[in-house]
Amino acid sequence: MELNVVICIDDTHPEKGWGLPDDECTSYLHKLNKEFNCKFVQFIPSNYHGKYPLSKHQEWVDYWNNLNWIELAAHGHYHDCRIGGPGECEMTEHDYNSATNRLIECLNEWEKVGVKPLGWRMPGWLATQGSFDAVSEKFNYVAIHESHNDNISIKNIKTFKGADGIHLDDFNLTLWNNDTIMFQSHIAGLANDNNWNKENYENFREILIYLKDNYTLNFKLLKELL
């Protein structure tokens, strides 16, 4: 049986420890690509916490964009709340109009570095209906959680669902469309169990060995499944 394998990484940005070329977390991605031909979808905020605008880090963007096994996708603009929303769930603070304006800010930042991301994932997963409606007009696909977005009506945009963690210690994985597994992870962050540290790298490698022994694996970027 053939199986599509998608590996998503959230929050990558040009800060030490969060996806610079010489970071430990980055080295694990290169190792998995070399051993298994893994591909990765990097969901990147365009100005993480207002401190890391992509336009100030062209060389970093080029580093990732020049790897043919990496897809750059959008993951909010600031990836934090500005008017009292929950945690870093940026798009919970917006109705359709303000969400549209925030997406324009985001896409303007991407345009400055010569990249047009096709995909989007909500920062912190959660968002208003208006935010999802705005995203559907600006992007080709949205990647959502397998349960957190069940209260949202998503129309007029390709939707990918899934959030199996790279840190799982069993092989009870969720198949979508009977042929696809979508793994979810964070590049770093003390609050995240599924970040790219040595323990999770070794655990995920064992998952891939198990899958390789039981399936014919096709590693895919989400843009390749449109």
Short mmCIF file of C-alpha atoms in Angstrom, two decimals:
data_model
loop_
_atom_site.label_atom_id
_atom_site.label_comp_id
_atom_site.label_asym_id
_atom_site.label_seq_id
_atom_site.Cartn_x
_atom_site.Cartn_y
_atom_site.Cartn_z
CA MET A 1 0.00 0.00 0.00
CA GLU A 2 1.25 3.45 -0.88
CA LEU A 3 1.10 6.16 1.75
CA ASN A 4 1.54 9.91 1.41
CA VAL A 5 3.51 11.37 4.31
CA VAL A 6 3.35 15.10 5.04
CA ILE A 7 5.53 16.60 7.78
CA CYS A 8 4.59 20.10 8.97
CA ILE A 9 6.67 22.37 11.18
CA ASP A 10 5.25 25.45 12.89
CA ASP A 11 6.84 28.70 14.09
CA THR A 12 10.15 28.56 12.20
CA HIS A 13 11.64 32.05 12.08
CA PRO A 14 15.09 33.70 11.91
CA GLU A 15 15.96 33.54 15.61
CA LYS A 16 18.74 31.47 17.14
CA GLY A 17 17.36 28.05 18.02
CA TRP A 18 14.29 28.47 15.82
CA GLY A 19 15.55 27.38 12.42
CA LEU A 20 18.83 29.09 11.61
CA PRO A 21 21.06 27.08 9.25
CA ASP A 22 23.47 26.02 12.02
CA ASP A 23 20.83 25.19 14.64
CA GLU A 24 20.56 21.68 16.07
CA CYS A 25 16.88 21.49 15.09
CA THR A 26 17.79 22.28 11.49
CA SER A 27 20.38 19.51 11.41
CA TYR A 28 17.70 16.90 12.20
CA LEU A 29 15.69 17.92 9.14
CA HIS A 30 18.74 17.50 6.92
CA LYS A 31 19.45 14.08 8.43
CA LEU A 32 15.91 12.85 7.80
CA ASN A 33 15.95 14.16 4.26
CA LYS A 34 19.24 12.39 3.58
CA GLU A 35 18.14 9.07 5.11
CA PHE A 36 14.48 8.89 4.05
CA ASN A 37 14.04 11.67 1.44
CA CYS A 38 11.70 13.46 3.84
CA LYS A 39 10.11 16.73 2.83
CA PHE A 40 8.89 19.42 5.22
CA VAL A 41 6.28 22.18 5.11
CA GLN A 42 7.58 25.13 7.13
CA PHE A 43 4.75 27.28 8.50
CA ILE A 44 6.44 30.62 9.11
CA PRO A 45 5.10 33.80 10.76
CA SER A 46 5.98 36.80 8.59
CA ASN A 47 7.01 39.00 11.56
CA TYR A 48 7.25 36.74 14.60
CA HIS A 49 6.22 38.70 17.74
CA GLY A 50 6.96 41.89 15.82
CA LYS A 51 10.71 41.20 16.10
CA TYR A 52 11.61 39.12 13.04
CA PRO A 53 10.18 40.62 9.83
CA LEU A 54 11.08 38.40 6.90
CA SER A 55 12.08 41.45 4.85
CA LYS A 56 15.05 41.93 7.19
CA HIS A 57 16.19 38.34 6.73
CA GLN A 58 16.33 37.72 2.99
CA GLU A 59 19.36 35.42 3.23
CA TRP A 60 17.56 33.22 5.76
CA VAL A 61 14.45 33.00 3.58
CA ASP A 62 16.62 32.10 0.59
CA TYR A 63 18.36 29.36 2.59
CA TRP A 64 15.09 27.52 3.16
CA ASN A 65 13.46 28.44 -0.14
CA ASN A 66 16.36 27.04 -2.15
CA LEU A 67 15.91 23.55 -0.68
CA ASN A 68 13.63 21.59 -3.02
CA TRP A 69 12.38 19.44 -0.14
CA ILE A 70 11.05 22.45 1.77
CA GLU A 71 7.80 24.35 1.26
CA LEU A 72 7.40 27.79 2.80
CA ALA A 73 3.86 28.47 4.01
CA ALA A 74 2.27 31.27 6.03
CA HIS A 75 1.54 31.01 9.76
CA GLY A 76 0.17 34.37 10.77
CA HIS A 77 1.91 37.72 10.79
CA TYR A 78 2.88 38.36 14.43
CA HIS A 79 1.90 34.98 15.88
CA ASP A 80 0.75 36.73 19.03
CA CYS A 81 -2.30 38.61 20.26
CA ARG A 82 -2.32 42.39 20.28
CA ILE A 83 -5.63 43.22 21.96
CA GLY A 84 -6.02 40.60 24.65
CA GLY A 85 -6.78 37.41 22.77
CA PRO A 86 -5.80 33.96 24.09
CA GLY A 87 -2.08 33.24 24.05
CA GLU A 88 -0.62 33.41 20.56
CA CYS A 89 -3.90 32.73 18.73
CA GLU A 90 -3.52 35.85 16.59
CA MET A 91 -6.55 35.31 14.39
CA THR A 92 -9.02 34.99 17.27
CA GLU A 93 -8.92 38.79 17.57
CA HIS A 94 -10.26 39.53 14.10
CA ASP A 95 -13.49 39.78 12.19
CA TYR A 96 -13.46 39.41 8.41
CA ASN A 97 -12.36 43.00 7.71
CA SER A 98 -9.55 43.21 10.24
CA ALA A 99 -8.41 39.70 9.32
CA THR A 100 -8.18 40.75 5.68
CA ASN A 101 -6.01 43.71 6.68
CA ARG A 102 -3.74 41.48 8.76
CA LEU A 103 -3.36 39.04 5.86
CA ILE A 104 -2.40 41.92 3.58
CA GLU A 105 0.33 42.88 6.08
CA CYS A 106 1.50 39.30 6.10
CA LEU A 107 1.55 38.89 2.33
CA ASN A 108 3.30 42.22 1.85
CA GLU A 109 6.14 40.94 4.03
CA TRP A 110 6.37 37.76 1.99
CA GLU A 111 6.32 39.72 -1.26
CA LYS A 112 9.35 41.71 -0.12
CA VAL A 113 11.39 38.49 -0.02
CA GLY A 114 10.07 37.21 -3.33
CA VAL A 115 7.88 34.39 -2.03
CA LYS A 116 4.16 33.81 -2.55
CA PRO A 117 3.08 31.18 -0.01
CA LEU A 118 0.25 28.97 -1.22
CA GLY A 119 -0.71 27.65 2.19
CA TRP A 120 -1.76 28.95 5.58
CA ARG A 121 -2.12 27.59 9.11
CA MET A 122 -3.75 29.56 11.92
CA PRO A 123 -1.32 30.57 14.70
CA GLY A 124 -2.34 28.58 17.76
CA TRP A 125 -4.88 26.71 15.57
CA LEU A 126 -7.86 28.76 16.76
CA ALA A 127 -9.52 31.57 14.78
CA THR A 128 -12.83 33.26 14.12
CA GLN A 129 -15.13 32.41 11.24
CA GLY A 130 -14.28 35.79 9.70
CA SER A 131 -10.58 34.97 9.76
CA PHE A 132 -11.14 31.67 7.97
CA ASP A 133 -13.29 33.45 5.39
CA ALA A 134 -10.51 35.97 4.76
CA VAL A 135 -7.88 33.24 4.46
CA SER A 136 -10.01 31.42 1.88
CA GLU A 137 -9.71 34.46 -0.39
CA LYS A 138 -5.93 34.88 -0.09
CA PHE A 139 -4.48 31.37 -0.13
CA ASN A 140 -4.76 28.12 -2.08
CA TYR A 141 -5.05 25.86 0.96
CA VAL A 142 -5.42 25.91 4.72
CA ALA A 143 -4.02 23.27 7.09
CA ILE A 144 -6.28 22.72 10.08
CA HIS A 145 -6.35 20.69 13.28
CA GLU A 146 -8.21 17.40 13.28
CA SER A 147 -10.64 18.67 15.94
CA HIS A 148 -9.93 22.25 17.07
CA ASN A 149 -11.60 23.81 14.03
CA ASP A 150 -14.75 21.69 13.95
CA ASN A 151 -16.94 24.72 14.76
CA ILE A 152 -15.81 26.55 11.60
CA SER A 153 -17.41 26.42 8.16
CA ILE A 154 -14.56 26.35 5.67
CA LYS A 155 -15.54 27.02 2.07
CA ASN A 156 -13.88 27.77 -1.25
CA ILE A 157 -10.41 26.60 -0.25
CA LYS A 158 -8.60 23.26 -0.22
CA THR A 159 -8.39 21.94 3.34
CA PHE A 160 -5.79 19.59 4.81
CA LYS A 161 -6.52 18.10 8.22
CA GLY A 162 -4.22 16.30 10.62
CA ALA A 163 -1.98 16.69 13.65
CA ASP A 164 -0.17 13.46 14.52
CA GLY A 165 2.83 14.48 16.61
CA ILE A 166 6.42 13.52 15.89
CA HIS A 167 6.72 12.72 19.62
CA LEU A 168 4.10 9.96 19.64
CA ASP A 169 5.32 6.80 21.36
CA ASP A 170 2.95 4.48 19.53
CA PHE A 171 1.95 3.86 15.93
CA ASN A 172 -1.75 4.66 16.28
CA LEU A 173 -1.70 7.16 13.42
CA THR A 174 -4.60 8.82 11.62
CA LEU A 175 -5.11 8.25 7.90
CA TRP A 176 -6.80 10.97 5.85
CA ASN A 177 -8.47 10.14 2.54
CA ASN A 178 -7.28 6.58 3.21
CA ASP A 179 -3.81 7.38 1.92
CA THR A 180 -2.24 10.31 3.81
CA ILE A 181 -0.68 10.93 7.21
CA MET A 182 0.03 14.52 8.25
CA PHE A 183 2.55 14.94 11.05
CA GLN A 184 2.64 18.16 13.02
CA SER A 185 5.55 19.64 14.97
CA HIS A 186 7.12 22.84 16.22
CA ILE A 187 10.64 23.86 15.36
CA ALA A 188 11.29 24.76 19.02
CA GLY A 189 9.59 26.11 22.16
CA LEU A 190 9.61 24.93 25.76
CA ALA A 191 5.82 24.77 25.82
CA ASN A 192 5.72 22.30 22.92
CA ASP A 193 6.08 18.54 23.32
CA ASN A 194 6.59 18.01 19.60
CA ASN A 195 9.60 20.20 18.91
CA TRP A 196 12.74 19.16 17.06
CA ASN A 197 15.07 18.04 19.82
CA LYS A 198 17.25 14.94 19.89
CA GLU A 199 14.67 12.78 21.68
CA ASN A 200 11.88 13.62 19.23
CA TYR A 201 14.18 13.23 16.24
CA GLU A 202 15.11 9.72 17.34
CA ASN A 203 11.47 8.89 18.12
CA PHE A 204 10.26 10.13 14.76
CA ARG A 205 13.00 8.22 12.99
CA GLU A 206 11.63 5.03 14.57
CA ILE A 207 8.14 5.94 13.35
CA LEU A 208 9.47 6.37 9.83
CA ILE A 209 11.28 3.02 9.97
CA TYR A 210 8.02 1.37 11.03
CA LEU A 211 6.10 3.06 8.22
CA LYS A 212 8.77 2.20 5.66
CA ASP A 213 8.60 -1.46 6.68
CA ASN A 214 4.84 -1.54 6.18
CA TYR A 215 4.11 0.89 3.35
CA THR A 216 5.55 2.38 0.20
CA LEU A 217 6.16 5.95 1.37
CA ASN A 218 5.66 9.04 -0.77
CA PHE A 219 6.86 12.12 1.06
CA LYS A 220 4.85 15.11 -0.08
CA LEU A 221 4.70 18.86 0.31
CA LEU A 222 1.16 20.14 0.71
CA LYS A 223 1.43 22.15 -2.48
CA GLU A 224 2.06 18.86 -4.30
CA LEU A 225 -1.33 17.57 -3.13
CA LEU A 226 -3.36 20.48 -4.50
#
